[in-house]
Short mmCIF file of C-alpha atoms and ligand atoms in Angstrom, two decimals:
data_model
loop_
_atom_site.label_atom_id
_atom_site.label_comp_id
_atom_site.label_asym_id
_atom_site.label_seq_id
_atom_site.Cartn_x
_atom_site.Cartn_y
_atom_site.Cartn_z
CA MET A 1 -60.92 -6.07 1.32
CA GLY A 2 -61.84 -8.13 3.86
CA GLY A 3 -64.61 -6.30 5.55
CA PHE A 4 -62.71 -2.96 6.43
CA ALA A 5 -64.67 0.08 6.06
CA CYS A 6 -61.78 1.51 4.53
CA ASP A 7 -58.91 1.25 2.65
CA LEU A 8 -56.80 3.55 4.25
CA VAL A 9 -56.39 5.75 7.22
CA LEU A 10 -54.09 8.57 7.49
CA ARG A 11 -53.56 8.60 11.18
CA SER A 12 -52.45 12.20 13.15
CA VAL A 13 -51.60 14.07 10.49
CA SER A 14 -51.74 17.91 10.18
CA ILE A 15 -54.49 19.02 8.00
CA PRO A 16 -53.95 23.02 6.49
CA GLY A 17 -55.69 25.33 9.44
CA GLY A 18 -53.31 23.56 11.97
CA ARG A 19 -55.85 20.59 13.17
CA ILE A 20 -54.58 17.09 13.71
CA ALA A 21 -56.83 14.73 12.07
CA ASP A 22 -57.63 11.22 10.97
CA ILE A 23 -58.03 11.03 7.13
CA SER A 24 -60.32 7.77 6.00
CA ILE A 25 -60.50 6.96 2.70
CA SER A 26 -62.30 4.66 0.43
CA GLY A 27 -63.11 3.78 -3.07
CA GLY A 28 -60.71 6.35 -3.87
CA ARG A 29 -62.65 9.38 -2.06
CA VAL A 30 -62.11 10.91 1.46
CA LYS A 31 -65.13 8.98 3.94
CA HIS A 32 -64.70 10.62 6.97
CA VAL A 33 -62.17 13.44 8.58
CA GLY A 34 -61.93 13.11 12.24
CA SER A 35 -61.42 9.75 14.54
CA PRO A 36 -60.73 6.83 12.22
CA LEU A 37 -62.64 4.12 11.09
CA PRO A 38 -61.55 0.83 10.55
CA ALA A 39 -59.13 0.29 7.26
CA GLU A 40 -56.80 -1.95 5.94
CA ILE A 41 -54.18 0.10 5.72
CA GLU A 42 -53.20 2.33 8.62
CA LEU A 43 -50.26 5.40 8.37
CA ASP A 44 -48.98 7.03 11.35
CA CYS A 45 -48.34 10.62 10.33
CA ARG A 46 -47.29 12.52 13.14
CA GLY A 47 -45.70 15.59 13.19
CA LYS A 48 -46.73 15.53 9.15
CA THR A 49 -48.75 17.74 7.28
CA VAL A 50 -50.95 16.56 4.82
CA ILE A 51 -52.13 18.45 1.72
CA PRO A 52 -54.28 17.51 -1.61
CA GLY A 53 -52.13 16.38 -4.31
CA GLY A 54 -50.69 18.61 -6.56
CA VAL A 55 -52.77 19.19 -10.29
CA ASP A 56 -49.69 20.25 -12.27
CA MET A 57 -51.39 21.95 -15.23
CA HIS A 58 -48.51 22.28 -17.62
CA VAL A 59 -46.17 19.28 -18.44
CA HIS A 60 -44.39 17.90 -21.34
CA MET A 61 -43.71 14.47 -20.47
CA ARG A 62 -42.11 13.52 -24.27
CA GLY A 63 -42.96 9.79 -24.64
CA GLY A 64 -43.15 8.01 -28.25
CA ILE A 65 -39.92 8.85 -30.28
CA GLN A 66 -38.52 11.18 -27.54
CA ALA A 67 -38.93 8.78 -24.56
CA HIS A 68 -34.86 9.61 -23.93
CA LYS A 69 -36.11 12.73 -22.85
CA GLU A 70 -38.84 11.70 -20.48
CA ASP A 71 -41.79 8.98 -20.76
CA TRP A 72 -44.87 8.56 -19.05
CA LYS A 73 -43.44 6.46 -16.17
CA SER A 74 -40.55 8.60 -15.91
CA GLY A 75 -42.51 11.68 -15.73
CA THR A 76 -44.81 10.76 -13.36
CA MET A 77 -42.88 8.98 -10.93
CA SER A 78 -41.09 12.79 -10.80
CA ALA A 79 -44.51 13.98 -10.22
CA VAL A 80 -45.85 11.87 -7.81
CA ALA A 81 -42.58 12.12 -5.82
CA GLY A 82 -42.96 15.89 -6.28
CA GLY A 83 -46.47 15.60 -4.47
CA VAL A 84 -48.22 15.90 -7.81
CA THR A 85 -50.57 13.97 -8.63
CA VAL A 86 -52.61 14.73 -11.94
CA VAL A 87 -50.48 16.18 -14.66
CA VAL A 88 -52.00 17.81 -17.97
CA ASP A 89 -49.73 17.06 -20.92
CA GLN A 90 -49.08 19.50 -23.11
CA PRO A 91 -50.07 18.78 -27.29
CA ASN A 92 -46.92 19.39 -28.55
CA THR A 93 -45.51 16.39 -28.77
CA VAL A 94 -43.93 14.39 -31.73
CA PRO A 95 -46.15 14.05 -33.78
CA PRO A 96 -48.21 17.03 -32.26
CA ILE A 97 -51.92 15.89 -31.17
CA MET A 98 -54.15 17.75 -33.64
CA ASN A 99 -56.46 15.24 -34.31
CA GLU A 100 -59.02 12.66 -32.62
CA GLU A 101 -56.93 10.11 -33.31
CA ILE A 102 -53.45 10.70 -32.56
CA LEU A 103 -54.96 12.06 -29.08
CA ARG A 104 -56.46 8.58 -28.99
CA GLN A 105 -53.27 7.02 -29.01
CA ARG A 106 -51.74 9.64 -26.69
CA VAL A 107 -54.70 8.56 -24.39
CA ILE A 108 -53.83 4.61 -24.16
CA GLU A 109 -50.30 5.29 -23.98
CA ALA A 110 -50.60 7.75 -20.79
CA GLY A 111 -52.62 4.78 -19.19
CA LYS A 112 -50.33 2.35 -19.80
CA TYR A 113 -47.72 3.96 -18.00
CA SER A 114 -49.02 6.53 -15.92
CA LEU A 115 -48.70 6.83 -12.03
CA ALA A 116 -50.27 9.87 -11.51
CA GLY A 117 -53.70 11.10 -12.82
CA TYR A 118 -53.52 12.62 -16.32
CA ALA A 119 -55.12 14.80 -19.08
CA ILE A 120 -54.22 15.27 -22.08
CA ASN A 121 -54.87 18.92 -23.83
CA GLY A 122 -55.51 19.42 -27.85
CA GLY A 123 -53.42 21.12 -30.27
CA VAL A 124 -54.09 24.01 -32.24
CA SER A 125 -53.41 24.74 -35.92
CA PRO A 126 -55.16 26.13 -38.92
CA SER A 127 -55.32 21.95 -39.48
CA ALA A 128 -56.19 20.83 -36.18
CA ASP A 129 -59.57 19.17 -36.07
CA LEU A 130 -60.68 20.89 -33.28
CA ASN A 131 -64.27 18.91 -32.70
CA GLY A 132 -62.86 15.55 -33.13
CA LEU A 133 -60.08 16.75 -29.90
CA TRP A 134 -63.39 17.93 -28.33
CA ARG A 135 -64.67 14.46 -28.83
CA GLY A 136 -62.04 12.62 -28.09
CA GLY A 137 -61.83 14.15 -24.35
CA ALA A 138 -58.64 16.74 -24.77
CA LEU A 139 -58.98 18.74 -21.19
CA ALA A 140 -58.28 22.32 -22.61
CA PHE A 141 -57.15 23.60 -26.30
CA GLY A 142 -53.26 24.42 -26.02
CA GLU A 143 -50.64 25.69 -24.86
CA ILE A 144 -51.32 27.33 -28.00
CA PHE A 145 -48.05 28.61 -29.39
CA ALA A 146 -48.39 32.56 -30.47
CA ALA A 147 -44.93 32.38 -30.96
CA PRO A 148 -42.50 29.52 -31.56
CA SER A 149 -40.92 27.37 -29.38
CA SER A 150 -39.46 23.99 -28.56
CA TYR A 151 -41.52 21.33 -30.96
CA GLY A 152 -44.45 24.08 -31.05
CA ASP A 153 -45.10 26.08 -34.01
CA SER A 154 -46.69 28.89 -33.53
CA VAL A 155 -50.28 29.93 -35.27
CA SER A 156 -50.76 33.27 -36.84
CA LEU A 157 -53.12 35.99 -34.82
CA LYS A 158 -55.49 35.34 -37.72
CA ASP A 159 -55.76 31.94 -37.55
CA LEU A 160 -55.79 32.15 -33.67
CA LYS A 161 -58.93 34.61 -33.84
CA VAL A 162 -60.25 31.43 -36.06
CA ALA A 163 -59.42 29.01 -33.12
CA LEU A 164 -60.86 30.86 -30.45
CA GLU A 165 -64.22 31.38 -32.13
CA ARG A 166 -64.43 27.80 -32.40
CA ILE A 167 -63.26 26.91 -29.14
CA GLN A 168 -65.83 29.17 -27.52
CA GLU A 169 -68.62 27.60 -29.61
CA LEU A 170 -67.56 24.08 -27.74
CA GLY A 171 -67.34 25.88 -24.23
CA ALA A 172 -63.71 25.19 -24.08
CA LEU A 173 -60.62 26.84 -22.63
CA ALA A 174 -57.71 28.26 -24.44
CA THR A 175 -54.25 28.18 -22.62
CA ILE A 176 -52.34 30.46 -24.59
CA HIS A 177 -48.02 30.74 -24.64
CA ALA A 178 -47.31 34.29 -25.39
CA GLU A 179 -44.51 36.02 -26.90
CA LYS A 180 -43.56 37.95 -29.41
CA ILE A 181 -39.57 36.71 -31.07
CA ALA A 182 -36.84 39.30 -32.59
CA GLY A 183 -34.96 37.54 -34.13
CA GLU A 184 -33.61 34.16 -33.66
CA PRO A 185 -31.39 32.26 -32.37
CA SER A 186 -29.99 34.15 -29.52
CA GLU A 187 -26.45 33.87 -28.41
CA ASN A 188 -26.65 33.95 -24.29
CA LEU A 189 -29.13 34.40 -21.61
CA GLU A 190 -29.71 38.02 -21.86
CA ASP A 191 -29.86 37.88 -25.52
CA HIS A 192 -32.46 35.26 -25.06
CA SER A 193 -34.42 37.58 -22.74
CA GLN A 194 -34.05 40.20 -24.80
CA LYS A 195 -35.41 38.56 -27.94
CA ARG A 196 -38.36 37.44 -26.31
CA SER A 197 -38.52 41.33 -24.30
CA VAL A 198 -40.50 41.67 -21.29
CA SER A 199 -42.59 44.57 -23.38
CA SER A 200 -43.19 41.81 -25.47
CA GLU A 201 -44.67 39.22 -23.72
CA ILE A 202 -47.04 41.77 -22.33
CA GLU A 203 -47.72 43.20 -26.15
CA ALA A 204 -48.53 39.16 -26.87
CA VAL A 205 -50.98 39.06 -24.05
CA MET A 206 -53.04 42.38 -25.56
CA GLU A 207 -53.16 40.72 -28.69
CA VAL A 208 -54.51 37.60 -28.58
CA ARG A 209 -57.07 39.64 -26.15
CA GLY A 210 -57.76 42.10 -28.28
CA ILE A 211 -58.43 39.33 -31.46
CA ASN A 212 -60.95 37.19 -28.75
CA THR A 213 -63.82 39.28 -29.83
CA ALA A 214 -65.35 35.60 -29.85
CA GLY A 215 -65.22 36.04 -25.91
CA CYS A 216 -63.31 32.89 -25.38
CA ARG A 217 -62.42 31.32 -22.08
CA LEU A 218 -58.45 32.19 -21.72
CA HIS A 219 -55.81 30.77 -19.81
CA PHE A 220 -52.39 32.69 -20.19
CA CYS A 221 -49.33 30.12 -19.59
CA HIS A 222 -46.03 30.43 -17.92
CA MET A 223 -46.62 34.16 -17.61
CA SER A 224 -42.79 35.32 -16.91
CA THR A 225 -43.42 39.05 -15.23
CA ALA A 226 -45.62 41.09 -13.07
CA GLY A 227 -46.42 43.31 -15.71
CA ALA A 228 -47.75 40.20 -17.80
CA VAL A 229 -49.53 39.02 -15.07
CA GLU A 230 -51.35 42.56 -14.85
CA ALA A 231 -51.77 42.55 -18.64
CA ALA A 232 -53.80 39.40 -18.65
CA GLY A 233 -57.05 41.32 -17.52
CA ASP A 234 -59.99 38.73 -16.59
CA ALA A 235 -58.09 35.74 -17.91
CA THR A 236 -56.56 33.01 -15.57
CA VAL A 237 -52.77 33.84 -15.33
CA GLU A 238 -49.92 30.53 -14.55
CA VAL A 239 -46.87 31.07 -13.68
CA THR A 240 -43.63 28.53 -13.17
CA PRO A 241 -41.07 27.64 -10.30
CA HIS A 242 -38.49 28.98 -12.28
CA HIS A 243 -39.81 32.29 -13.42
CA LEU A 244 -40.57 32.61 -9.52
CA PHE A 245 -37.00 31.14 -8.56
CA LEU A 246 -34.76 31.46 -10.59
CA SER A 247 -33.03 34.71 -12.27
CA LEU A 248 -30.71 35.65 -14.70
CA GLU A 249 -28.19 36.60 -12.86
CA ARG A 250 -27.73 33.13 -11.29
CA PHE A 251 -26.42 31.73 -14.04
CA SER A 252 -23.38 32.03 -16.49
CA PRO A 253 -24.58 34.11 -19.95
CA GLY A 254 -24.20 30.61 -22.34
CA ASP A 255 -25.34 28.36 -19.46
CA THR A 256 -28.23 26.41 -21.43
CA GLY A 257 -29.82 24.98 -18.03
CA GLY A 258 -31.34 28.95 -17.79
CA LYS A 259 -32.93 28.61 -21.39
CA VAL A 260 -36.32 28.33 -21.49
CA ASN A 261 -39.62 30.21 -23.20
CA PRO A 262 -40.27 32.59 -22.13
CA PRO A 263 -37.05 33.04 -20.90
CA LEU A 264 -35.62 33.81 -17.27
CA ARG A 265 -35.35 37.66 -16.34
CA TYR A 266 -33.03 39.88 -14.35
CA GLU A 267 -33.44 39.79 -10.45
CA SER A 268 -35.41 42.44 -10.35
CA GLU A 269 -38.14 41.32 -12.34
CA ARG A 270 -38.10 37.79 -10.62
CA ARG A 271 -38.68 39.52 -7.21
CA LYS A 272 -41.45 41.88 -8.14
CA ILE A 273 -43.36 38.53 -10.45
CA TRP A 274 -43.72 37.83 -6.81
CA THR A 275 -45.27 41.05 -5.54
CA ALA A 276 -48.25 39.48 -8.34
CA TRP A 277 -48.76 36.69 -6.22
CA ASP A 278 -52.36 36.92 -4.90
CA ARG A 279 -53.58 37.50 -8.30
CA ILE A 280 -51.91 34.30 -10.04
CA ASP A 281 -54.09 31.67 -10.46
CA VAL A 282 -51.69 28.67 -11.20
CA VAL A 283 -48.11 27.60 -10.48
CA ALA A 284 -47.31 25.21 -13.00
CA SER A 285 -43.91 23.91 -13.93
CA ASP A 286 -43.80 23.24 -17.82
CA HIS A 287 -42.10 20.26 -17.06
CA ALA A 288 -39.61 20.58 -20.55
CA PRO A 289 -37.01 17.89 -20.08
CA HIS A 290 -34.51 18.22 -21.96
CA THR A 291 -31.22 15.75 -21.18
CA LEU A 292 -27.99 16.93 -20.60
CA GLN A 293 -26.54 15.71 -24.12
CA GLU A 294 -28.89 18.24 -25.98
CA LYS A 295 -28.66 20.81 -23.19
CA GLY A 296 -24.97 20.55 -23.98
CA GLN A 297 -24.64 21.66 -27.60
CA SER A 298 -24.03 25.65 -28.41
CA PHE A 299 -26.38 27.81 -27.25
CA GLN A 300 -27.91 28.49 -30.19
CA LYS A 301 -28.87 24.97 -31.00
CA ALA A 302 -29.74 24.02 -27.47
CA PRO A 303 -33.57 23.33 -26.77
CA SER A 304 -35.23 25.66 -24.88
CA GLY A 305 -37.13 24.00 -21.36
CA ILE A 306 -36.37 23.25 -17.96
CA PRO A 307 -37.63 20.17 -16.08
CA GLY A 308 -39.95 20.66 -12.47
CA VAL A 309 -42.66 18.76 -11.88
CA GLU A 310 -41.02 17.16 -8.96
CA THR A 311 -39.35 20.15 -7.05
CA MET A 312 -42.66 22.86 -7.62
CA VAL A 313 -43.93 22.24 -4.84
CA PRO A 314 -41.79 20.99 -2.60
CA LEU A 315 -39.73 24.43 -3.46
CA LEU A 316 -42.97 26.33 -2.74
CA MET A 317 -43.60 24.00 0.68
CA ALA A 318 -40.01 25.34 1.76
CA GLU A 319 -41.22 29.02 1.01
CA VAL A 320 -44.13 27.95 3.39
CA ARG A 321 -41.76 26.89 6.34
CA LYS A 322 -39.75 30.02 5.90
CA GLY A 323 -43.34 31.90 6.39
CA ARG A 324 -43.10 33.93 2.53
CA ILE A 325 -46.21 32.65 1.65
CA ASP A 326 -49.28 30.91 3.36
CA LEU A 327 -49.81 27.15 3.09
CA VAL A 328 -53.31 27.81 1.67
CA SER A 329 -52.55 30.01 -1.25
CA LEU A 330 -50.06 27.12 -2.30
CA ILE A 331 -52.95 24.49 -1.93
CA GLU A 332 -54.93 27.03 -3.78
CA LYS A 333 -52.39 27.83 -6.77
CA THR A 334 -51.05 24.40 -6.98
CA SER A 335 -54.08 22.31 -6.94
CA TYR A 336 -57.70 23.93 -6.29
CA ARG A 337 -57.55 26.73 -8.87
CA PRO A 338 -55.94 24.30 -12.02
CA CYS A 339 -59.13 21.88 -10.76
CA ASP A 340 -61.65 24.66 -11.07
CA ILE A 341 -60.32 26.07 -14.01
CA LEU A 342 -60.35 22.53 -15.78
CA GLY A 343 -63.49 21.30 -14.58
CA ILE A 344 -61.28 18.17 -12.32
CA PRO A 345 -62.90 17.71 -9.02
CA ARG A 346 -60.86 18.90 -6.32
CA ALA A 347 -58.74 16.83 -4.09
CA GLY A 348 -59.80 17.78 -0.45
CA LEU A 349 -60.59 17.13 3.00
CA SER A 350 -64.51 17.00 3.13
CA PRO A 351 -66.20 13.65 2.49
CA GLY A 352 -66.79 12.38 -0.96
CA ASP A 353 -63.62 14.62 -1.94
CA ARG A 354 -61.54 13.13 -4.05
CA ALA A 355 -58.61 11.57 -2.34
CA ASP A 356 -55.09 12.57 -3.92
CA PHE A 357 -52.91 13.80 -1.51
CA ALA A 358 -49.56 14.49 -0.26
CA VAL A 359 -48.02 14.02 3.35
CA TYR A 360 -44.84 16.38 4.07
CA PRO A 361 -42.06 15.98 7.16
CA GLU A 362 -41.34 19.55 9.05
CA THR A 363 -38.06 18.78 7.56
CA MET A 364 -36.35 20.96 4.89
CA THR A 365 -33.53 19.11 2.25
CA LYS A 366 -31.62 20.48 -0.65
CA ILE A 367 -32.64 19.73 -3.79
CA ALA A 368 -30.16 17.46 -5.63
CA PRO A 369 -30.38 15.94 -9.26
CA GLU A 370 -29.61 13.00 -8.38
CA LEU A 371 -32.90 12.17 -5.82
CA LEU A 372 -34.77 12.88 -8.77
CA HIS A 373 -36.59 11.15 -10.98
CA SER A 374 -37.09 12.53 -14.44
CA LYS A 375 -34.89 11.64 -17.17
CA ALA A 376 -33.69 14.95 -17.49
CA GLY A 377 -31.21 14.15 -14.94
CA TRP A 378 -30.20 17.31 -14.14
CA THR A 379 -32.20 20.51 -11.99
CA PRO A 380 -31.32 24.25 -12.65
CA PHE A 381 -33.05 23.96 -8.39
CA GLU A 382 -29.96 22.15 -7.08
CA GLY A 383 -29.28 23.33 -3.64
CA TYR A 384 -32.53 25.12 -3.38
CA ASP A 385 -33.98 24.59 -0.26
CA ALA A 386 -37.21 22.28 -0.64
CA VAL A 387 -39.78 19.82 1.03
CA PHE A 388 -40.28 16.63 -0.48
CA PRO A 389 -42.97 14.70 0.50
CA GLU A 390 -42.70 11.29 2.31
CA ILE A 391 -46.10 9.54 1.37
CA VAL A 392 -48.22 10.64 -1.77
CA VAL A 393 -51.86 8.59 -1.75
CA VAL A 394 -53.10 9.11 -5.30
CA ASP A 395 -56.94 7.97 -6.28
CA GLY A 396 -57.22 6.42 -2.25
CA ARG A 397 -54.35 4.46 -2.76
CA ILE A 398 -50.63 4.74 -1.41
CA ARG A 399 -48.57 5.65 -4.68
CA TYR A 400 -45.33 6.69 -3.29
CA ARG A 401 -43.95 6.35 0.65
CA GLU A 402 -40.38 7.08 0.67
CA ASP A 403 -38.84 6.38 -1.89
CA GLU A 404 -40.76 3.41 -3.21
CA PHE A 405 -43.43 3.70 -5.92
CA PHE A 406 -46.32 1.22 -5.64
CA PRO A 407 -48.02 0.80 -9.41
CA GLY A 408 -51.48 1.17 -8.97
CA VAL A 409 -54.15 1.98 -11.85
CA SER A 410 -54.36 6.51 -12.30
CA GLY A 411 -57.20 7.35 -13.69
CA TRP A 412 -57.63 10.03 -17.24
CA TYR A 413 -59.71 13.42 -16.83
CA GLY A 414 -61.29 13.42 -20.03
CA GLY A 415 -62.67 16.98 -20.81
CA ARG A 416 -66.91 17.90 -21.07
CA GLY A 417 -66.74 16.85 -25.20
CA TYR A 418 -66.07 13.57 -24.49
CA ILE A 419 -68.58 11.17 -26.04
CA GLY A 420 -67.25 8.21 -24.33
CA GLY A 421 -66.63 4.80 -25.01
CA ARG A 422 -63.10 4.93 -27.00
CA HIS A 423 -60.41 4.68 -24.63
CA LYS A 424 -61.71 1.76 -22.18
CA LYS A 425 -60.65 -1.01 -23.98
CA ASN A 426 -57.32 -0.43 -22.58
CA GLY A 427 -58.38 -0.59 -19.34
CA ALA A 428 -56.69 1.22 -17.02
CA ASP A 429 -58.21 4.77 -18.81
CA THR A 430 -61.86 4.99 -17.66
CA ALA A 431 -62.49 9.18 -17.62
CA HIS A 432 -63.77 10.43 -14.88
CA SER A 433 -67.13 12.08 -14.50
O1 DOR B 501 -38.94 26.40 -22.96
C1 DOR B 501 -39.96 26.02 -23.13
N1 DOR B 501 -39.33 24.92 -23.52
N2 DOR B 501 -41.45 26.39 -23.68
C2 DOR B 501 -42.25 25.96 -24.55
O2 DOR B 501 -43.01 26.62 -24.46
C3 DOR B 501 -41.77 24.64 -24.64
C4 DOR B 501 -40.83 23.36 -23.79
C5 DOR B 501 -40.87 22.72 -24.80
O3 DOR B 501 -41.75 21.70 -24.86
O4 DOR B 501 -39.41 21.63 -24.30
ZN1 ZN B 502 -44.94 27.32 -23.46
ZN1 ZN B 503 -45.35 24.43 -22.03
#
């Protein structure tokens, strides 16, 4: 470090609220915001806006035998290039994360390749070892499939009730994929949306709340309608960029690129979900990469899912630039709230805060698939306005700058149940406190 007080200073950057400041960073933490301290690296950020790195609490990074769809390297390159500095991976991997040993392997795999901070959720099924998963450092439980989806077996309400009792005793969070299905397979997008209907999503939410007599802390994933958001009661609620920005009308009926669970809805529903913006706790991508080849199968056979970790914050930043949402609400829903819900320390602009940042230019661009980093290789947001970050800082170090990645060790965020020690031999994956 050569005797500098700091590792990095972001100079003359616009901070939320509009003030221009120098952000001095040392040892992965914010040291000072105001005038600059001497630093090893100084970056001129004049005319640019800095916000805390995104925490995408719902991604499917694949890997293992699904590495042709995505792996930790490509998935987190995609995250970082979209201003997301922490990802929370879902347990419907192959094999699913149902016991401590599989979780341990997953943490090691992520630790070797992840360019972003990472956390792994534990899976829930009648045979899952919830205690072992909690001890092994699962951040939360779920997404728990209250309906089958790609690579996710559904859990019956009866089994879910028992699991919620156990998760409540552990003091953990249960995240729920709430849907009910009237027959499969579906023939086209409209049919898909009818078989997994707006009203059945609300029913599923009500049923899950109804069986939660244990009072387990609940988080509803990817709510597709304003009605479902409202039905969540005092649970926390997440929505995706695809339900905010895409609707059935924007696709031809047989376009598998729009096939996702829960389904895309009509444009009128899409507009309505924005009216619930203030109630929505979290925007998370449900980044579910499938290749063009897989999506190229018949509608019935094509897997459900949309890649989106790289485009989530850029799409929302464009909404900020257009004056449709305010920057503070973007930061709340993509960074602060997910941290608070999951118990991850916040990245922010006070001394001692976790130093994960993304620096955005004034200029708006259009989303183009060839500029993205996911192995999926396609995006349903092609041509949409977006603002991509130019500089991304992870753990106080530059991880990405103008389309160049700088490797470095990223931290593992283990859950509160973690008893320590076991993941450390791999070096890269030491739990944050
Ligand atoms: O569309 C979806 N794809 N919904 C899910 O719940 C799972 C996901 C996947 O893993 O592909
Ligand atoms: Zn889901
Ligand atoms: Zn998911």
